[in-house]
PDB file of C-alpha atoms in Angstrom:
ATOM      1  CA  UNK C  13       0.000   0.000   0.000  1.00 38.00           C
ATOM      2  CA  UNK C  14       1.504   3.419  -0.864  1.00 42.00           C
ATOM      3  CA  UNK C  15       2.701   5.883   1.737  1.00 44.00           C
ATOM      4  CA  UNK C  16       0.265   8.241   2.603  1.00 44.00           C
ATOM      5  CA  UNK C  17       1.757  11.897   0.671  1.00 46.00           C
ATOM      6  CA  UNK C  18       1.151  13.717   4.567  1.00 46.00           C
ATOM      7  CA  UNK C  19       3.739  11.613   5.756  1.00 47.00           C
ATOM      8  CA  UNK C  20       6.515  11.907   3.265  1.00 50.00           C
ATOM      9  CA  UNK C  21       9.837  12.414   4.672  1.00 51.00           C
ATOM     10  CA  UNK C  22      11.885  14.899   2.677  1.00 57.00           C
ATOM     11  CA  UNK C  23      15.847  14.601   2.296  1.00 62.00           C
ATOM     12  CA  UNK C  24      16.373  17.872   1.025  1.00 67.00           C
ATOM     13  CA  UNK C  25      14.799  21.231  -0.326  1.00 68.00           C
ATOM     14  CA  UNK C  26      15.062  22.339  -3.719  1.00 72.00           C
ATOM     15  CA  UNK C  27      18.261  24.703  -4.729  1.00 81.00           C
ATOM     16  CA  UNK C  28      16.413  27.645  -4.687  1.00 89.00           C
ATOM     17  CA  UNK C  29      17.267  31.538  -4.188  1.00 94.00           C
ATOM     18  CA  UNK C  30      16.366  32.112  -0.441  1.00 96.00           C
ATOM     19  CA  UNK C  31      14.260  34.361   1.076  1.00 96.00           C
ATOM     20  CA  UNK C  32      13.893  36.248   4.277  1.00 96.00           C
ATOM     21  CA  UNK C  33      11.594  33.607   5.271  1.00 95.00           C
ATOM     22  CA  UNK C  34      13.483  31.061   4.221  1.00 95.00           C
ATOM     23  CA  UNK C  35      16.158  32.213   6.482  1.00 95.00           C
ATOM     24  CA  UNK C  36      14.036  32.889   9.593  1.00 95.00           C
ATOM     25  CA  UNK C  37      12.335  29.592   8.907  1.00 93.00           C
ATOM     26  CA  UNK C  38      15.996  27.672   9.264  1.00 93.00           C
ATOM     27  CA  UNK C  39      16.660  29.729  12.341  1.00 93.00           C
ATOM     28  CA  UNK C  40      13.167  28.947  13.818  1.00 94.00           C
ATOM     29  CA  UNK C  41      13.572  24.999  13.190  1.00 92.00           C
ATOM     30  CA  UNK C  42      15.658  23.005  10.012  1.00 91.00           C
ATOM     31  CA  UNK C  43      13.281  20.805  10.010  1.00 90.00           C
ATOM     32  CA  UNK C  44      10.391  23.901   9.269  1.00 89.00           C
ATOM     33  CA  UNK C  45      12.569  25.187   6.828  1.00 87.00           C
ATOM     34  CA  UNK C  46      12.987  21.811   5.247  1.00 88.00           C
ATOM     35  CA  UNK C  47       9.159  21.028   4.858  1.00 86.00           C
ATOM     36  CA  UNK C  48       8.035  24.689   3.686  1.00 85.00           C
ATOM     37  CA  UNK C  49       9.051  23.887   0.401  1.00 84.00           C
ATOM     38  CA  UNK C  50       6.555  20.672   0.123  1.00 83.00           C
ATOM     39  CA  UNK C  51       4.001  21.965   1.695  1.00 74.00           C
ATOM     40  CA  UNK C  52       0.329  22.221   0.228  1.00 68.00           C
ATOM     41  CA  UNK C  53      -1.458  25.312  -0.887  1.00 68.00           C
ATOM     42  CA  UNK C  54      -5.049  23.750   1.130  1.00 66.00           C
ATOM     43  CA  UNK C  55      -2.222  22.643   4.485  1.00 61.00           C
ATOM     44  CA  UNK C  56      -0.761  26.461   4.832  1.00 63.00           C
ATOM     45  CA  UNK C  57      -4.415  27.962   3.768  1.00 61.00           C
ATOM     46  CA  UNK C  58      -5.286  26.678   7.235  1.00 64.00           C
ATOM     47  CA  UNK C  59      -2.586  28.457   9.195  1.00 61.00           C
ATOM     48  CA  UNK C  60      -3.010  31.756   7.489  1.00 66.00           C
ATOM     49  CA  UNK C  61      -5.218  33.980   9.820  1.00 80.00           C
ATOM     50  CA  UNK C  62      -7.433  36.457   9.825  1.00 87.00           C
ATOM     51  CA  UNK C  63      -4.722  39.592   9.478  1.00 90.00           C
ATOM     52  CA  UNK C  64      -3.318  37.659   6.814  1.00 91.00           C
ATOM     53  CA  UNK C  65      -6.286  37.356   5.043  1.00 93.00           C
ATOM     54  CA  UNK C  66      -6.867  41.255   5.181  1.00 96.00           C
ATOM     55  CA  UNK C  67      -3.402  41.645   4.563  1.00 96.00           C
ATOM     56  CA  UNK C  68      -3.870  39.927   0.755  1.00 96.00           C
ATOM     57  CA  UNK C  69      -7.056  40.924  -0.361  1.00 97.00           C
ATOM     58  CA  UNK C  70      -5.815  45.081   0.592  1.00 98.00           C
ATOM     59  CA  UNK C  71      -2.476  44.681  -1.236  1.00 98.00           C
ATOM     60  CA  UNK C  72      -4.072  42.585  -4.275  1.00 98.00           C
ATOM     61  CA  UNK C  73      -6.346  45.172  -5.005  1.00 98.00           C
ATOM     62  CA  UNK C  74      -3.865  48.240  -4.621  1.00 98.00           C
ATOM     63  CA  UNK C  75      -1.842  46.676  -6.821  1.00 97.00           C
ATOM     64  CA  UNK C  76      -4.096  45.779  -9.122  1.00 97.00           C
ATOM     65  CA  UNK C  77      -5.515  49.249  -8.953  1.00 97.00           C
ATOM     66  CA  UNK C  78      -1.815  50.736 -10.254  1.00 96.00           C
ATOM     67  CA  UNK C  79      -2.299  48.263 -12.714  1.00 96.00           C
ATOM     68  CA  UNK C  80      -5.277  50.183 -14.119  1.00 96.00           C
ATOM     69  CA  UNK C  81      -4.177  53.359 -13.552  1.00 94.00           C
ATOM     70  CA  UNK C  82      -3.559  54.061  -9.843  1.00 95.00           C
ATOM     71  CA  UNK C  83      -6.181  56.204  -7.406  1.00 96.00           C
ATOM     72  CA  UNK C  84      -5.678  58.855 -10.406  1.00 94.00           C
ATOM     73  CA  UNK C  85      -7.324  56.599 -13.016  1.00 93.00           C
ATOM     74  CA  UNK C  86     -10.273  54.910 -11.525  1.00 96.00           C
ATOM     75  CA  UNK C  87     -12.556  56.002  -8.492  1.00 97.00           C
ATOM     76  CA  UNK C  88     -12.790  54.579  -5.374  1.00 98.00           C
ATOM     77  CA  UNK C  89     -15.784  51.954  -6.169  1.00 98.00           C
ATOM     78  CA  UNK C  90     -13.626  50.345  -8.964  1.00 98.00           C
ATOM     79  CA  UNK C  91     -11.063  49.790  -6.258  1.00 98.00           C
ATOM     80  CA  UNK C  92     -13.455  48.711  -3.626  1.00 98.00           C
ATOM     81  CA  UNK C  93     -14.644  46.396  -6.382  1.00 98.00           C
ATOM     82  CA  UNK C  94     -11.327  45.075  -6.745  1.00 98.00           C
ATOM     83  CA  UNK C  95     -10.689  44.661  -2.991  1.00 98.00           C
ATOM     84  CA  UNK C  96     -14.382  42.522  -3.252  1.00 98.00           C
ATOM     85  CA  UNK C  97     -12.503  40.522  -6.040  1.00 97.00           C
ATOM     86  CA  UNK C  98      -9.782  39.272  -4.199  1.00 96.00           C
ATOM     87  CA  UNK C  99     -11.192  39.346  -0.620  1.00 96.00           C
ATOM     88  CA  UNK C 100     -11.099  35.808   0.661  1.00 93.00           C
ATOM     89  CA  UNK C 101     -13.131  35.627   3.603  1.00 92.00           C
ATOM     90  CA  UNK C 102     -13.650  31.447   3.895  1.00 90.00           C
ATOM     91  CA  UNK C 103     -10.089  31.629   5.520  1.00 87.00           C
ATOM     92  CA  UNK C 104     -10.846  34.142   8.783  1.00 89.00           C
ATOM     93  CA  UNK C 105     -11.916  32.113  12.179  1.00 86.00           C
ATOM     94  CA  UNK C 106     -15.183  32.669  12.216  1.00 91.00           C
ATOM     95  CA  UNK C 107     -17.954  34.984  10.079  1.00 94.00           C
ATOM     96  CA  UNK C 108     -17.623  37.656  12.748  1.00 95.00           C
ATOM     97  CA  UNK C 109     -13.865  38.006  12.124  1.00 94.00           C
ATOM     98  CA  UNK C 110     -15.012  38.127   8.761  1.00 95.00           C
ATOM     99  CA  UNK C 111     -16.848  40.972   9.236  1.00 96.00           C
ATOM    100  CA  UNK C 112     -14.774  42.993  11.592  1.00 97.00           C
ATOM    101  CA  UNK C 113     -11.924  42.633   8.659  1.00 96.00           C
ATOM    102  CA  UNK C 114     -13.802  43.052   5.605  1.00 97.00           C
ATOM    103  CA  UNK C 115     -15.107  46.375   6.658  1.00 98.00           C
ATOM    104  CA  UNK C 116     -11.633  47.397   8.021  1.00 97.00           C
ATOM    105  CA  UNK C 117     -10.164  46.570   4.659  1.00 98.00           C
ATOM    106  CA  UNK C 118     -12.799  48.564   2.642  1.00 98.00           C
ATOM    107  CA  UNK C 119     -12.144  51.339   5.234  1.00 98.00           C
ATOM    108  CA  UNK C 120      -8.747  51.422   4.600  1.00 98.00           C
ATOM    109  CA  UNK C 121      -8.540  51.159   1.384  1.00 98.00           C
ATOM    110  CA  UNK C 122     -11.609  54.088   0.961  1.00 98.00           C
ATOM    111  CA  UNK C 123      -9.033  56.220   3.151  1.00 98.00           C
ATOM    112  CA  UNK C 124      -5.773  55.343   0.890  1.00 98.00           C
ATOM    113  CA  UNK C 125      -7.858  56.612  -2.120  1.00 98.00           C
ATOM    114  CA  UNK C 126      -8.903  59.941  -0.872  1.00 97.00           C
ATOM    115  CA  UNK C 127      -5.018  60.520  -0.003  1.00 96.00           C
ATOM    116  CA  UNK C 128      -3.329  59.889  -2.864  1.00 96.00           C
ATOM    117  CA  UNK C 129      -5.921  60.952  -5.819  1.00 94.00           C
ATOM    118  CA  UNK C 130      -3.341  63.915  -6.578  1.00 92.00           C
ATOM    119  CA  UNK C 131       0.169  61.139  -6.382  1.00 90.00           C
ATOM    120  CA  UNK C 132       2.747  62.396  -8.806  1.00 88.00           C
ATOM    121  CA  UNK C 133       4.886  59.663  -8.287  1.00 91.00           C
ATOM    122  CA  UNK C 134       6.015  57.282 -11.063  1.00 89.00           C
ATOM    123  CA  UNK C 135       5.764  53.634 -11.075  1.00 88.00           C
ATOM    124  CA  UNK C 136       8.902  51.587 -12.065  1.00 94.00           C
ATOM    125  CA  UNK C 137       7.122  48.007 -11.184  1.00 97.00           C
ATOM    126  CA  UNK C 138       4.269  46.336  -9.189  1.00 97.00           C
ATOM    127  CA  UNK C 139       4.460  42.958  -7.567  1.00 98.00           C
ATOM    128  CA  UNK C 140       8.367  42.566  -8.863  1.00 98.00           C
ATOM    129  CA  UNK C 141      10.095  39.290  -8.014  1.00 97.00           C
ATOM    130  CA  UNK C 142      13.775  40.007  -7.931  1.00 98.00           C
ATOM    131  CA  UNK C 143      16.831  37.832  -8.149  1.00 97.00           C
ATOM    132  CA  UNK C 144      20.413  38.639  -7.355  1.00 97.00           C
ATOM    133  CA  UNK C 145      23.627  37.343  -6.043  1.00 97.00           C
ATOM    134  CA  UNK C 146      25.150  37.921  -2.707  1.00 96.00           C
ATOM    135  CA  UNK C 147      28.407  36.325  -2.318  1.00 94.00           C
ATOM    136  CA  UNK C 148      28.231  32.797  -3.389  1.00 93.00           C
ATOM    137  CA  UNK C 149      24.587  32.673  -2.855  1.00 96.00           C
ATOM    138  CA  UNK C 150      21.306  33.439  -4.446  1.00 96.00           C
ATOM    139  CA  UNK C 151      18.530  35.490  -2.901  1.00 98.00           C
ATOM    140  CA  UNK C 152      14.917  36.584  -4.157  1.00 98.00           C
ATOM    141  CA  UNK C 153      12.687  39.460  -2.686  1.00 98.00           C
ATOM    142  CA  UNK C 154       9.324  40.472  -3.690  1.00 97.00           C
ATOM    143  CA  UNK C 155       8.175  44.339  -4.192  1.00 98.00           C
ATOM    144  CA  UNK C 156       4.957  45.500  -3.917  1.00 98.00           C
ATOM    145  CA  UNK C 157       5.524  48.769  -5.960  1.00 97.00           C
ATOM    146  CA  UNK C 158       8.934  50.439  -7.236  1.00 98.00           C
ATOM    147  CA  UNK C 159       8.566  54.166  -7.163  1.00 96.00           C
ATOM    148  CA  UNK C 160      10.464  57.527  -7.972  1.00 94.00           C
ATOM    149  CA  UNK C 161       9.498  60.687  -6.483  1.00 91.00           C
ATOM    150  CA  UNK C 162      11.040  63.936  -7.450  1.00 88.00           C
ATOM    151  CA  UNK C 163      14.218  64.526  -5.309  1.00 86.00           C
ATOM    152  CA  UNK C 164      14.239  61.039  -3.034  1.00 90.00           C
ATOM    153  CA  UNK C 165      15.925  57.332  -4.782  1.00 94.00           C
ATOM    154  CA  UNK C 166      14.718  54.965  -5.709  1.00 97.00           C
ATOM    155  CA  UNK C 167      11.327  53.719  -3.482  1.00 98.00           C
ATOM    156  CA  UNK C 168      11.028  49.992  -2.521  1.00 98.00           C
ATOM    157  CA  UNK C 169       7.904  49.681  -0.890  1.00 98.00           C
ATOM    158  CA  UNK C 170       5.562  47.111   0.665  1.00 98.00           C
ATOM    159  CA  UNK C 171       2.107  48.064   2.192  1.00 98.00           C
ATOM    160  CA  UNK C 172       0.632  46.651   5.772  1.00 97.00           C
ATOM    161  CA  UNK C 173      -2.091  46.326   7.105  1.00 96.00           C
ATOM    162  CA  UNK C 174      -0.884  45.537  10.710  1.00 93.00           C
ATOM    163  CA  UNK C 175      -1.698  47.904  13.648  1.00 90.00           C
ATOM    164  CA  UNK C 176       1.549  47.953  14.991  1.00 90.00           C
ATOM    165  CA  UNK C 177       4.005  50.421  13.081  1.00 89.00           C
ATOM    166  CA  UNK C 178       7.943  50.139  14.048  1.00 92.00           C
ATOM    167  CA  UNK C 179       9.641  53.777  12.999  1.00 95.00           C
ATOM    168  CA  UNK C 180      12.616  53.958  10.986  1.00 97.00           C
ATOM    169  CA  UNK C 181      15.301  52.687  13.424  1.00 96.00           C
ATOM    170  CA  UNK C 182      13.081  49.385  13.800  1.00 96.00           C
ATOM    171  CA  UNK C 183      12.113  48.688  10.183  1.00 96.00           C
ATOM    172  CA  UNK C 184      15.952  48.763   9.802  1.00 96.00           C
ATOM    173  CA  UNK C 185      15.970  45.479  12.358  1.00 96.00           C
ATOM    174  CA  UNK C 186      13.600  43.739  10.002  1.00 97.00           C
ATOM    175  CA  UNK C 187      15.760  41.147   7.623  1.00 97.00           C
ATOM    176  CA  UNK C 188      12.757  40.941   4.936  1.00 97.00           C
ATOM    177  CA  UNK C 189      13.291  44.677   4.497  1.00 97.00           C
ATOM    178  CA  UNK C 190      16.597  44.287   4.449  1.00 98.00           C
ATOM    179  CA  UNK C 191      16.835  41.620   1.938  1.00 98.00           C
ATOM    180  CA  UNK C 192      14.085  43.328  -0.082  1.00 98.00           C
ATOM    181  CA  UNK C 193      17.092  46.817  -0.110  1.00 98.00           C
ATOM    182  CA  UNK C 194      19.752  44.633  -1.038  1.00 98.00           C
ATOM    183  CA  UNK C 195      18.516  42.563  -4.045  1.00 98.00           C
ATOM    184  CA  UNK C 196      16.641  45.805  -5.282  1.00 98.00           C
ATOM    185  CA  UNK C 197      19.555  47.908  -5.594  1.00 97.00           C
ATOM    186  CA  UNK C 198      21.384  44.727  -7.272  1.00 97.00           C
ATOM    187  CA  UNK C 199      18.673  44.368  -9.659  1.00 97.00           C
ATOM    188  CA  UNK C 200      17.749  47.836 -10.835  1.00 97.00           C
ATOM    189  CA  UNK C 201      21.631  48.995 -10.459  1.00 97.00           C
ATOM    190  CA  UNK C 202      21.167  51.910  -8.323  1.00 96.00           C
ATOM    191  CA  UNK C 203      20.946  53.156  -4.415  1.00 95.00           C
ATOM    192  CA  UNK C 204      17.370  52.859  -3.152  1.00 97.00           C
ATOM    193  CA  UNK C 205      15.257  52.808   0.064  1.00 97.00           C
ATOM    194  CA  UNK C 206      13.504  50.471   1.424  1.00 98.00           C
ATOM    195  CA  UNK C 207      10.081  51.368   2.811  1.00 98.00           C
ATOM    196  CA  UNK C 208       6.632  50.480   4.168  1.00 98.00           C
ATOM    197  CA  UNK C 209       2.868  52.089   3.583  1.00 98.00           C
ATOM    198  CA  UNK C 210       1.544  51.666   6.706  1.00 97.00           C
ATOM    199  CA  UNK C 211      -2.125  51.296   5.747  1.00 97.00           C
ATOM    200  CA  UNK C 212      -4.097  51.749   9.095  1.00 96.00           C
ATOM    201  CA  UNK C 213      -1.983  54.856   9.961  1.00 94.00           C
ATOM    202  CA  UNK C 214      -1.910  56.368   6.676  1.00 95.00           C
ATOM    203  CA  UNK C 215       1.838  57.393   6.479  1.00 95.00           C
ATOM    204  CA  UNK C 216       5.096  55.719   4.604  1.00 96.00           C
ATOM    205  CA  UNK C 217       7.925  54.465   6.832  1.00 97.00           C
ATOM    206  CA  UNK C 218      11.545  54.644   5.263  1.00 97.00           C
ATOM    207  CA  UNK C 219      13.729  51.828   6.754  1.00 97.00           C
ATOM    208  CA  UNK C 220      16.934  53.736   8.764  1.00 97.00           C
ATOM    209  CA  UNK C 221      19.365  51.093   6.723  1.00 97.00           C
ATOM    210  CA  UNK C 222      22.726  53.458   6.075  1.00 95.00           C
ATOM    211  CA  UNK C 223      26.068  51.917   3.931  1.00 95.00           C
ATOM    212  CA  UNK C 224      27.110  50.172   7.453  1.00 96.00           C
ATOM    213  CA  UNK C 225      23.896  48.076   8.092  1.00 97.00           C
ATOM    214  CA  UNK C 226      23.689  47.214   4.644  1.00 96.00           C
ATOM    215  CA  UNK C 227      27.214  45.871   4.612  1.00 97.00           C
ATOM    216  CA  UNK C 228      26.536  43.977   7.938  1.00 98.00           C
ATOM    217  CA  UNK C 229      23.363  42.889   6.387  1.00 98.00           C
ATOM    218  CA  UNK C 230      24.791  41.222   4.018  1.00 97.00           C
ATOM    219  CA  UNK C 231      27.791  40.024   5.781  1.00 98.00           C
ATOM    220  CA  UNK C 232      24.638  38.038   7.984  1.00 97.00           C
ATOM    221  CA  UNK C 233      22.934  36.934   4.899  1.00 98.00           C
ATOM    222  CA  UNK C 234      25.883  35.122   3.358  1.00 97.00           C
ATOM    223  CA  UNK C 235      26.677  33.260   6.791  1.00 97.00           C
ATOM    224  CA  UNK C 236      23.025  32.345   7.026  1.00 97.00           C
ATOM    225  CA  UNK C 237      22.556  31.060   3.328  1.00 96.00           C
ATOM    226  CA  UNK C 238      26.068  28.866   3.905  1.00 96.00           C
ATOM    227  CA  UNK C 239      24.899  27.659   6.679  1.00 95.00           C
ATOM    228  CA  UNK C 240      21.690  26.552   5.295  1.00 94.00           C
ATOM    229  CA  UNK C 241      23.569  24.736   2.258  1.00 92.00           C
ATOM    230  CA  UNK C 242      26.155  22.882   4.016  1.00 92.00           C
ATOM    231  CA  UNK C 243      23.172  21.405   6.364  1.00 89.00           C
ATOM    232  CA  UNK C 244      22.436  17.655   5.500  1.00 88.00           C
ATOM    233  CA  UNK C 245      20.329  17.409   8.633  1.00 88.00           C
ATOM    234  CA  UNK C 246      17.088  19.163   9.867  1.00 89.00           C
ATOM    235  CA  UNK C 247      16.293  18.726  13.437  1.00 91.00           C
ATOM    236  CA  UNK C 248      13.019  19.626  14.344  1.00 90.00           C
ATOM    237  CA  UNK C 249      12.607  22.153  17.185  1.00 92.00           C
ATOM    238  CA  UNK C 250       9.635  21.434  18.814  1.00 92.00           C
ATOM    239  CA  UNK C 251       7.792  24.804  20.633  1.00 89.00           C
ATOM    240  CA  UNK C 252       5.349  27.468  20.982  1.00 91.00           C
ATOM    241  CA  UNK C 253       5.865  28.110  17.103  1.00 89.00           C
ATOM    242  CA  UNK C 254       4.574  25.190  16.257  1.00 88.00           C
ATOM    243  CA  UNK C 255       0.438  25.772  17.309  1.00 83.00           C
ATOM    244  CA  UNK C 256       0.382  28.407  14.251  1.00 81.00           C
ATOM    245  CA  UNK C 257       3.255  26.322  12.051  1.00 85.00           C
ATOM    246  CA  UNK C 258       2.045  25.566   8.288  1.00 82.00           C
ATOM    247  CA  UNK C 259       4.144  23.007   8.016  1.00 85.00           C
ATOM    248  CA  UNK C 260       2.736  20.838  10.853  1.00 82.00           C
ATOM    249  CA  UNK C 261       0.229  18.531   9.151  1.00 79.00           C
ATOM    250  CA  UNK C 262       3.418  17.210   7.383  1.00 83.00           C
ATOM    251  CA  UNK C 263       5.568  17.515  10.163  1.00 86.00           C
ATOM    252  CA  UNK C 264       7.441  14.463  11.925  1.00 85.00           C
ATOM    253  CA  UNK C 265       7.357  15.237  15.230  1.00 86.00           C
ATOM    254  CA  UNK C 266       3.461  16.019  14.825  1.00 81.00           C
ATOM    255  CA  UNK C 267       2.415  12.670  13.294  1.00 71.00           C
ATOM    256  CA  UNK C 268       0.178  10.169  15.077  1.00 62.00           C
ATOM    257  CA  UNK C 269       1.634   7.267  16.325  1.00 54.00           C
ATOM    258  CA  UNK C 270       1.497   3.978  14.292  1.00 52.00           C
ATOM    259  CA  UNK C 271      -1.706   1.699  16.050  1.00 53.00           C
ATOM    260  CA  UNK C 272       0.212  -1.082  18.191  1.00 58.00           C
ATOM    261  CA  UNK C 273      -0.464  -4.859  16.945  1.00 57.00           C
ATOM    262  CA  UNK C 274      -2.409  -6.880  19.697  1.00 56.00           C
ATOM    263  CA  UNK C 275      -0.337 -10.145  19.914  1.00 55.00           C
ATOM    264  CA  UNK C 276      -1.969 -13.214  21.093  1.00 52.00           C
ATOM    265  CA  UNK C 277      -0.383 -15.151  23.815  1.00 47.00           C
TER     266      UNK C 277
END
């Protein structure tokens, strides 16, 4: 009888470019890391959350909406439409969450319409996936929108929907937007910032990362991608992590135990 696909035990992951995630995921627990790259669309569906679920159907439809033309181009029902679009509400807790976040998400997005109606800013690219070397070592970031602005660099930025905003110095402690500034400027060949739209607070947050914290920022991301490809073994670290893991349903240490054979005597 063939092996059951949840309980397939993977030797390796593929040779991928790494992510932030990736990273955080091998610090976290190997054996997390190890799984994340097998595991099923429906598995990490359950595990995504409520604010996650706001979190994608706000940015889909913002980006979508500089797709067609930006807050400029089309009015605030067309984007509201587009939010309704993407807005996936089957994966919040319950229908009151639902709710609670649908209505936030409209709100916000009603509010980030009225504010930038008059945006002069140009858009270089919308939901970019970016490769580039860092030492010996490939990396990937994603970018919600690439900007320019009269008088500033280049603008990386990602929008969130969370209600807690770090300022400058702590987006700067944040290794996704750190990853996201180094593989930008590598792929578009120029100094940029990194930044974040911070949705429920209406304001843009520029990530303090100066010439030393980018060079120490990379230094870390080197050490942490060799480390992940000279591993041949992924131990798996069991702990609080693991109630809201999306990797569990596959996970080894999370696996039933085998029924025990009744022996006659």
């Amino acid at each position: 009888m063939p092996e059951s696909p949840d309980y397939v035990i993977y030797q390796e992951p593929p040779r991928r470019p790494l992510t932030a995630r990736n990273l955080g995921d091998f610090a976290l627990c190997p054996q997390k890391f190890l799984l994340s790259f097998f595991v099923s669309r429906q598995a990490a569906e359950r595990f995504l959350g409520g604010s996650a679920v706001l979190h994608q159907g706000v940015r889909t439809a913002l980006i979508e909406c500089y797709r067609q033309g930006g807050p400029l181009g089309i009015p605030v029902e067309r984007l509201l439409e587009l939010f309704e679009q993407y807005w996936e509400g089957r994966l919040c807790a319950d229908s009151l969450e639902e709710e609670q976040l649908h209505r936030q998400g409209r709100e916000m997005l009603r509010r980030y319409h009225a504010a930038h109606e008059a945006e002069t800013a140009r858009a270089v690219a919308l939901d970019l996936r970016m490769e580039a070397d860092l030492g010996k070592h490939r990396f990937v970031a994603m970018v919600d929108r690439a900007l320019r602005e009269d008088g500033e660099p280049l603008t990386l930025l990602r929008y969130k929907t969370t209600r807690q905003v770090p300022g400058p110095g702590g987006l700067a402690k944040d290794p996704s937007l750190a990853l996201l500034l180094l593989v930008g400027e590598t792929h578009f060949g120029e100094t940029a910032q990194a930044a974040i739209y911070a949705l429920r607070r209406e304001r843009r947050v520029v990530a303090a990362i100066g010439e030393a914290e980018r060079q120490a920022w990379q230094e870390q991301f080197i050490q942490q991608a060799a480390a992940v490809r000279r591993a041949h073994d992924y131990p798996t670290v069991v702990g609080r992590h693991c109630s809201v893991c999306r990797c569990r349903s596959i996970c080894p240490a999370w696996r039933p135990s085998p029924p025990r054979e009744e022996t006659g005597e």
